Coordinates of C-alpha atoms and ligand atoms in Angstrom, one line a residue:
M1 CA 0.0 0.0 0.0
S2 CA 1.4 3.4 -1.0
T3 CA 0.8 6.6 0.9
E4 CA 0.5 10.2 -0.3
L5 CA 2.2 13.3 1.3
A6 CA 0.5 16.6 1.8
N7 CA 2.2 18.0 -1.4
G8 CA 0.8 15.1 -3.5
T9 CA 4.1 13.0 -3.6
V10 CA 3.3 9.3 -3.5
I11 CA 5.5 7.1 -1.3
R12 CA 5.7 3.5 -2.4
A13 CA 5.0 0.7 0.0
G14 CA 8.1 -0.5 1.9
A15 CA 10.0 2.7 1.0
F16 CA 11.3 2.9 4.6
G17 CA 11.7 -0.8 5.4
N18 CA 10.8 -1.6 9.0
A19 CA 10.3 2.0 10.0
T20 CA 6.7 2.7 11.0
A21 CA 6.5 6.4 11.8
L22 CA 8.3 9.5 13.0
S23 CA 8.2 9.9 16.7
C24 CA 8.9 13.0 18.8
R25 CA 11.8 12.5 21.2
E26 CA 10.3 14.9 23.7
C27 CA 6.5 14.1 23.8
G28 CA 6.2 10.9 21.8
T29 CA 3.7 12.3 19.2
K30 CA 3.7 10.1 16.1
V31 CA 3.8 11.6 12.6
D32 CA 3.6 9.8 9.2
L33 CA 6.9 9.1 7.5
G34 CA 7.6 12.1 5.4
P35 CA 10.1 15.0 5.0
Y36 CA 9.5 16.3 8.5
Y37 CA 11.9 16.9 11.3
A38 CA 10.0 18.9 14.0
C39 CA 7.1 17.8 16.2
P40 CA 3.9 19.5 15.3
E41 CA 2.9 19.6 19.0
C42 CA 6.1 20.7 20.8
F43 CA 8.7 21.4 18.0
G44 CA 10.9 18.6 19.6
P45 CA 13.1 16.6 17.2
L46 CA 11.4 13.7 15.3
E47 CA 13.2 10.4 15.1
I48 CA 12.4 7.1 13.3
A49 CA 10.3 4.5 15.1
Y50 CA 10.4 0.8 13.9
Y51 CA 8.6 -2.5 14.3
F52 CA 11.4 -5.0 13.9
P53 CA 10.8 -8.6 12.9
R54 CA 13.1 -11.3 14.3
I55 CA 16.5 -10.5 12.8
T56 CA 19.4 -13.0 13.1
R57 CA 23.2 -12.6 13.1
A58 CA 23.4 -15.0 10.1
E59 CA 21.1 -12.8 8.0
I60 CA 23.3 -9.8 8.7
E61 CA 26.5 -11.6 8.1
S62 CA 25.3 -12.8 4.7
G63 CA 24.8 -9.2 3.6
P64 CA 27.1 -7.0 1.6
R65 CA 30.3 -5.6 3.2
N66 CA 28.8 -2.1 3.6
I67 CA 26.1 -0.5 5.7
W68 CA 23.3 -2.2 3.7
R69 CA 24.1 -5.5 5.6
Y70 CA 22.0 -3.7 8.4
K71 CA 19.3 -2.5 6.0
S72 CA 16.6 -4.2 8.0
L73 CA 17.5 -1.9 10.9
L74 CA 17.5 1.3 8.8
P75 CA 14.7 3.4 7.2
V76 CA 15.5 2.2 3.7
P77 CA 13.7 -0.2 1.2
S78 CA 14.8 -3.8 0.9
D79 CA 16.1 -3.1 -2.6
I80 CA 18.3 -0.3 -1.5
E81 CA 21.4 -1.9 -3.0
D82 CA 19.9 -1.5 -6.5
S83 CA 20.0 2.3 -6.5
P84 CA 23.4 3.9 -7.2
N85 CA 25.0 5.0 -3.9
M86 CA 28.5 5.2 -2.4
E87 CA 28.2 1.9 -0.5
P88 CA 29.9 3.2 2.6
G89 CA 30.7 1.4 5.8
F90 CA 32.2 -1.9 7.1
T91 CA 35.4 0.0 7.8
R92 CA 38.2 -1.5 9.7
L93 CA 38.1 -2.1 13.5
L94 CA 41.8 -2.2 14.3
Q95 CA 43.3 -3.4 17.5
A96 CA 45.6 -0.5 18.5
N97 CA 48.2 -2.1 20.8
N98 CA 50.8 0.6 20.3
L99 CA 48.5 3.4 21.0
G100 CA 47.1 1.4 23.9
N101 CA 50.7 1.0 25.3
A102 CA 51.4 4.8 24.8
L103 CA 48.2 5.7 26.8
G104 CA 48.4 2.9 29.3
I105 CA 45.2 1.2 28.1
D106 CA 45.2 -2.6 28.0
K107 CA 42.7 -3.3 25.2
L108 CA 42.1 -0.6 22.7
W109 CA 40.5 -0.6 19.2
V110 CA 40.3 2.2 16.6
K111 CA 37.2 2.2 14.4
D112 CA 38.7 3.8 11.3
D113 CA 36.0 5.6 9.4
S114 CA 38.6 7.6 7.4
T115 CA 38.5 4.9 4.7
N116 CA 34.9 5.6 3.7
P117 CA 34.4 6.8 0.1
T118 CA 34.8 10.5 0.8
N119 CA 37.0 9.8 3.9
S120 CA 34.7 10.5 6.8
F121 CA 31.8 8.9 8.6
K122 CA 29.5 11.3 6.9
D123 CA 29.1 8.9 3.9
R124 CA 27.0 6.7 6.2
V125 CA 24.4 9.3 7.1
V126 CA 24.3 10.7 3.6
A127 CA 23.5 7.2 2.1
C128 CA 20.4 7.0 4.3
A129 CA 19.4 10.6 3.6
L130 CA 19.9 9.9 -0.2
S131 CA 17.5 7.0 0.1
A132 CA 14.9 9.2 1.8
A133 CA 15.4 12.1 -0.8
R134 CA 14.7 9.6 -3.6
E135 CA 11.5 8.3 -1.9
F136 CA 10.3 11.9 -1.5
H137 CA 11.2 12.7 -5.1
S138 CA 13.3 15.7 -4.0
K139 CA 14.7 17.9 -6.7
V140 CA 17.8 19.1 -4.9
F141 CA 20.1 17.3 -2.5
A142 CA 21.6 19.8 -0.2
C143 CA 23.3 20.5 3.2
P144 CA 24.8 23.1 5.5
S145 CA 28.2 21.6 6.5
T146 CA 31.3 22.0 8.5
G147 CA 33.1 20.3 5.5
N148 CA 32.9 16.6 5.5
L149 CA 29.2 16.5 5.1
A150 CA 29.4 18.7 2.0
N151 CA 32.0 16.3 0.5
A152 CA 29.7 13.3 1.1
V153 CA 26.6 15.0 -0.2
A154 CA 28.3 16.3 -3.3
A155 CA 29.8 12.9 -4.2
A156 CA 26.7 10.9 -3.4
G157 CA 24.5 13.3 -5.3
A158 CA 26.8 13.1 -8.3
R159 CA 26.7 9.3 -8.3
A160 CA 22.9 9.3 -7.9
G161 CA 22.4 11.8 -10.7
L162 CA 20.8 14.4 -8.4
K163 CA 21.3 18.2 -8.4
T164 CA 23.4 19.0 -5.4
V165 CA 23.9 22.4 -3.6
V166 CA 26.2 22.4 -0.6
F167 CA 26.7 25.3 1.9
I168 CA 29.8 25.8 4.0
P169 CA 31.4 28.6 6.1
S170 CA 33.6 30.6 3.8
N171 CA 36.7 30.2 6.1
L172 CA 36.7 26.4 5.7
E173 CA 40.0 24.5 5.0
K174 CA 40.9 24.6 1.3
P175 CA 41.1 20.8 0.9
K176 CA 37.5 20.4 2.2
Q177 CA 36.3 23.1 -0.3
V178 CA 38.1 21.3 -3.2
N179 CA 36.8 17.9 -2.1
S180 CA 33.2 19.2 -2.6
A181 CA 33.8 21.4 -5.6
V182 CA 35.2 18.5 -7.7
Y183 CA 31.8 16.8 -7.4
T184 CA 29.4 19.8 -7.8
D185 CA 29.4 23.2 -9.4
S186 CA 27.1 24.4 -6.6
L187 CA 29.4 24.9 -3.6
V188 CA 28.1 28.0 -1.7
A189 CA 30.6 29.7 0.7
V190 CA 28.6 31.6 3.3
E191 CA 30.2 34.5 5.2
G192 CA 29.7 33.3 8.8
N193 CA 30.2 30.3 11.0
Y194 CA 28.4 26.9 10.8
D195 CA 25.6 28.1 12.9
D196 CA 24.9 31.0 10.5
V197 CA 25.1 28.5 7.5
N198 CA 22.7 26.1 9.3
K199 CA 20.2 29.0 10.0
L200 CA 20.3 30.0 6.3
A201 CA 19.7 26.3 5.2
S202 CA 16.6 26.1 7.5
E203 CA 15.2 29.2 5.9
I204 CA 15.7 27.9 2.4
A205 CA 14.2 24.6 3.4
G206 CA 11.1 26.5 4.6
E207 CA 10.8 28.6 1.4
E208 CA 11.8 26.3 -1.4
D209 CA 9.9 23.2 -2.4
G210 CA 11.6 19.9 -3.2
W211 CA 14.9 20.6 -1.4
A212 CA 16.2 17.7 0.7
F213 CA 18.6 19.2 3.2
V214 CA 20.1 16.0 4.6
N215 CA 20.7 17.3 8.1
V216 CA 17.7 19.6 8.3
N217 CA 14.4 18.5 6.8
V218 CA 15.5 14.8 6.3
R219 CA 17.5 14.7 9.5
P220 CA 15.6 11.9 11.1
Y221 CA 16.6 9.6 8.1
Y222 CA 20.1 11.0 7.9
A223 CA 20.8 10.5 11.6
E224 CA 19.9 6.7 11.5
G225 CA 23.0 6.2 9.3
S226 CA 25.3 6.7 12.3
K227 CA 23.7 3.6 13.9
T228 CA 25.7 1.5 11.5
L229 CA 28.9 2.5 13.3
G230 CA 27.6 0.9 16.5
Y231 CA 26.3 -2.2 14.7
E232 CA 29.7 -2.7 13.0
I233 CA 31.7 -2.2 16.2
A234 CA 29.6 -4.9 17.9
E235 CA 29.7 -7.3 15.0
Q236 CA 33.5 -6.8 14.5
L237 CA 34.1 -7.5 18.2
G238 CA 32.4 -10.8 17.7
W239 CA 28.8 -9.7 18.5
R240 CA 29.5 -8.0 21.8
L241 CA 29.6 -4.5 23.1
P242 CA 32.8 -2.7 24.2
D243 CA 33.0 -1.6 27.9
Q244 CA 33.8 2.0 26.9
I245 CA 33.6 4.1 23.7
V246 CA 34.9 7.6 22.9
I247 CA 33.0 9.5 20.2
P248 CA 33.6 13.1 18.9
V249 CA 30.7 15.5 19.3
A250 CA 29.7 18.3 16.9
S251 CA 25.9 18.3 16.6
G252 CA 25.9 15.2 18.9
S253 CA 23.9 13.1 16.4
Q254 CA 26.6 10.4 15.9
L255 CA 27.0 9.8 19.7
T256 CA 23.3 9.5 20.3
K257 CA 22.9 7.1 17.4
V258 CA 25.7 4.8 18.4
D259 CA 24.0 4.5 21.8
K260 CA 20.7 3.8 20.0
A261 CA 22.4 1.1 18.0
F262 CA 23.7 -0.6 21.1
Q263 CA 20.3 -0.5 22.7
E264 CA 18.6 -2.0 19.6
L265 CA 21.2 -4.8 19.4
I266 CA 20.5 -5.6 23.0
A267 CA 16.7 -5.5 22.5
L268 CA 16.9 -7.7 19.5
G269 CA 19.1 -10.2 21.3
L270 CA 21.9 -9.8 18.9
V271 CA 24.4 -9.0 21.7
E272 CA 24.4 -9.8 25.4
D273 CA 23.0 -7.0 27.6
K274 CA 25.8 -5.4 29.6
P275 CA 26.7 -2.0 30.9
Y276 CA 28.9 0.2 28.7
K277 CA 30.1 3.8 29.1
V278 CA 29.8 6.5 26.4
Y279 CA 32.3 9.4 26.3
G280 CA 32.0 12.5 24.2
A281 CA 35.0 14.4 22.8
Q282 CA 35.1 18.2 22.0
A283 CA 37.6 20.9 21.3
T284 CA 38.0 23.4 24.1
G285 CA 37.5 26.2 21.5
C286 CA 34.0 24.8 20.9
S287 CA 33.0 22.8 24.0
P288 CA 29.4 23.7 24.9
V289 CA 28.5 20.1 25.9
S290 CA 31.7 19.5 27.8
V291 CA 31.2 22.7 29.8
A292 CA 27.6 21.7 30.6
F293 CA 28.7 18.2 31.6
K294 CA 31.4 19.5 34.0
E295 CA 29.2 22.2 35.5
G296 CA 26.4 19.7 36.1
H297 CA 23.9 21.7 33.9
E298 CA 20.9 20.2 32.2
I299 CA 20.9 22.9 29.5
V300 CA 23.7 23.7 27.1
R301 CA 24.7 27.4 26.5
P302 CA 25.7 28.0 22.8
V303 CA 29.2 29.3 22.1
K304 CA 31.1 31.0 19.3
P305 CA 33.5 28.4 18.0
D306 CA 37.3 29.1 17.8
T307 CA 39.2 25.9 17.2
I308 CA 41.3 24.1 14.5
A309 CA 38.8 21.2 14.8
K310 CA 36.4 22.8 12.2
S311 CA 34.5 19.7 11.5
L312 CA 33.4 19.8 15.2
A313 CA 32.8 23.6 15.3
I314 CA 29.1 23.7 16.0
G315 CA 28.4 26.2 18.7
N316 CA 24.7 25.3 19.2
P317 CA 24.6 21.5 18.9
A318 CA 21.1 20.1 18.1
D319 CA 21.5 16.9 20.1
A320 CA 23.5 18.4 23.0
V321 CA 21.0 17.5 25.8
Y322 CA 20.7 13.9 24.6
V323 CA 24.5 13.6 24.6
L324 CA 24.6 14.9 28.2
D325 CA 21.9 12.4 29.1
I326 CA 23.6 9.4 27.5
C327 CA 27.1 10.2 28.9
R328 CA 25.6 10.7 32.4
R329 CA 23.3 7.7 32.3
T330 CA 26.0 5.3 31.2
G331 CA 28.6 6.6 33.6
G332 CA 30.8 8.1 30.9
A333 CA 31.8 11.8 30.5
V334 CA 32.3 14.6 28.1
E335 CA 35.8 16.0 27.9
D336 CA 37.6 18.7 25.8
V337 CA 41.1 19.4 24.7
T338 CA 43.1 22.4 23.4
D339 CA 44.3 22.9 19.9
D340 CA 47.9 21.9 20.9
E341 CA 46.5 18.7 22.5
I342 CA 44.6 18.1 19.2
R343 CA 47.8 18.3 17.2
E344 CA 49.4 15.9 19.7
G345 CA 46.5 13.6 19.3
I346 CA 46.9 13.5 15.5
L347 CA 50.6 12.6 15.9
L348 CA 49.9 10.0 18.6
L349 CA 47.6 8.1 16.2
A350 CA 49.8 8.5 13.2
R351 CA 53.1 7.4 14.9
N352 CA 51.6 4.6 16.9
E353 CA 49.1 3.1 14.4
G354 CA 49.9 4.5 11.0
I355 CA 46.5 6.2 10.7
F356 CA 46.4 9.9 9.6
T357 CA 43.4 11.5 11.2
E358 CA 42.0 15.0 10.8
T359 CA 41.6 17.4 13.6
A360 CA 38.3 15.8 14.8
G361 CA 40.2 12.5 15.3
G362 CA 43.0 14.3 17.0
T363 CA 40.4 15.7 19.3
T364 CA 39.0 12.3 20.1
V365 CA 42.4 10.6 20.7
A366 CA 43.6 13.5 22.9
C367 CA 40.3 13.3 24.9
L368 CA 40.9 9.6 25.3
K369 CA 44.4 10.4 26.7
K370 CA 43.0 13.0 29.0
L371 CA 40.1 10.7 30.2
V372 CA 42.7 8.1 31.2
E373 CA 45.0 10.6 32.9
T374 CA 42.2 12.1 34.9
G375 CA 40.9 8.7 36.0
Q376 CA 37.5 9.1 34.2
L377 CA 38.1 6.1 31.9
D378 CA 39.2 2.7 33.2
P379 CA 42.4 1.6 31.3
T380 CA 41.8 -2.1 32.2
K381 CA 38.4 -2.2 30.3
E382 CA 37.9 -2.8 26.6
T383 CA 37.8 0.6 24.9
V384 CA 36.9 1.7 21.4
V385 CA 37.8 5.1 19.9
I386 CA 36.2 6.3 16.7
N387 CA 38.4 8.0 14.0
T388 CA 35.8 9.9 12.0
G389 CA 37.9 11.6 9.4
M390 CA 41.1 11.9 7.3
G391 CA 44.2 13.9 7.9
L392 CA 44.8 14.9 4.3
K393 CA 41.8 17.2 4.6
T394 CA 43.3 19.2 7.5
L395 CA 47.0 19.2 6.4
D396 CA 47.5 22.8 7.6
A397 CA 46.8 21.9 11.2
I398 CA 49.9 19.8 11.4
A399 CA 52.1 20.9 8.5
D400 CA 54.3 23.2 10.6
Q401 CA 55.1 20.4 13.0
V402 CA 56.2 17.6 10.7
G403 CA 58.5 17.6 7.7
A404 CA 61.9 16.5 6.4
A405 CA 64.3 15.5 9.1
A406 CA 67.1 16.7 6.9
T407 CA 67.6 18.1 3.4
I408 CA 70.8 16.7 1.9
P409 CA 72.8 16.4 -1.3
A410 CA 72.5 12.9 -2.9
T411 CA 75.7 11.6 -1.5
Y412 CA 76.4 8.9 1.1
D413 CA 78.8 11.2 2.9
A414 CA 76.0 13.8 3.4
F415 CA 73.6 11.1 4.6
S416 CA 76.2 9.8 7.0
A417 CA 76.9 13.3 8.3
A418 CA 73.1 13.9 8.9
G419 CA 73.2 11.3 11.7
L420 CA 70.1 9.4 10.7
S421 CA 71.4 5.9 10.7
Ligands
PLP1 C1 30.4 15.7 11.4 C2 31.6 15.1 12.0 C3 31.6 14.7 13.4 C4 30.5 14.9 14.4 O1 29.2 14.6 13.9 P1 27.9 14.9 14.7 O2 27.0 13.7 14.4 O3 27.4 16.2 14.2 O4 28.2 15.0 16.2 C5 32.8 14.1 13.8 N1 33.9 13.9 13.1 C6 33.9 14.3 11.8 C7 35.2 14.2 11.0 C8 32.8 15.0 11.2 O5 32.9 15.4 10.0
ZN2 ZN1 6.7 16.6 20.6

């Protein structure tokens, strides 16, 4: 049975898989599945509600080596693999013994999402948003972005044959601008910070018909994509949950959805129920959630971002209160680190594990270090840290700190004199 939206768009039966409705996170009001994101009763955020059938590990394991192996847990149709998309996910979960030794942690894994098609975890959320945009017959695939999202939207839109328009703060790192502009001729640099860009996008979404802003009016569908990080970590650990997980926080969507994924896996009996602690990582120059956590506040005061971790530079995070709630409820914490510590975090991961992360990953690794040092994270427990992005996109952050150890003439004598052997 198909359904019709208010604007006459017909949604085919099964367009959203096992999803049954949109449900308000604040008051529980249910809304039909459509391009809606705010509760008509209280303006709270809408999220996807499901009715899951019995789902087995074997069914999932026989699926493709990308996020669609979890399609029965996502708001996507069962034939999702047939539509051109970036096929993100199933990235490596690496045991990180060297980094563990350096930080004094017994058992540490890095979930390395820098190897996704456009080199950040955003390919996961965009793949789910793309599916929704298709089902809504959207004309334009768009986003406000701190950089990585624009890269993922531009690439996925190109592959899907959709018109894409991506909006970024005009002071964004050059590599992130180029990484969008190669895929689309509609990169819009907005004078202002991300929060200004986001406000403009909400305005356009309200005025123009047929625009799917992945993280605005199709945000409920987009956000579900982050659950696949949680599913993969559990599956790759041998169908069990870690004791502790450290996740970077910009809007907070990823952190809340990894927790939702763990809860679903427990509810479906796919992993054993056990306590786990969720930790959020922020840059001190944009740490509204960390500040609220430390001060014991229930509400989060917006800030003006000033940090090299631009992909995390959201001064007014949409999911901040849910991050606070999850980190408090699970016994975790939210921590923040300075720009110098972020650079040190990038080098720690690179020199110990051969993984070049961007400033967001530097933030997460540096927060992991600080959490151990301050006794907030138990170094004897199994710990996962998520690397969400790729260092080549933020070269400038680290370029002054690394380089040639020596510049020498091409002679053995010169090499010998340089003292490198
Ligand atoms: C967007 C982004 C994040 C944070 O995502 P939220 O879901 O908004 O909290 C983390 N790391 C990188 C590299 C990102 O691009
Ligand atoms: Zn509501």
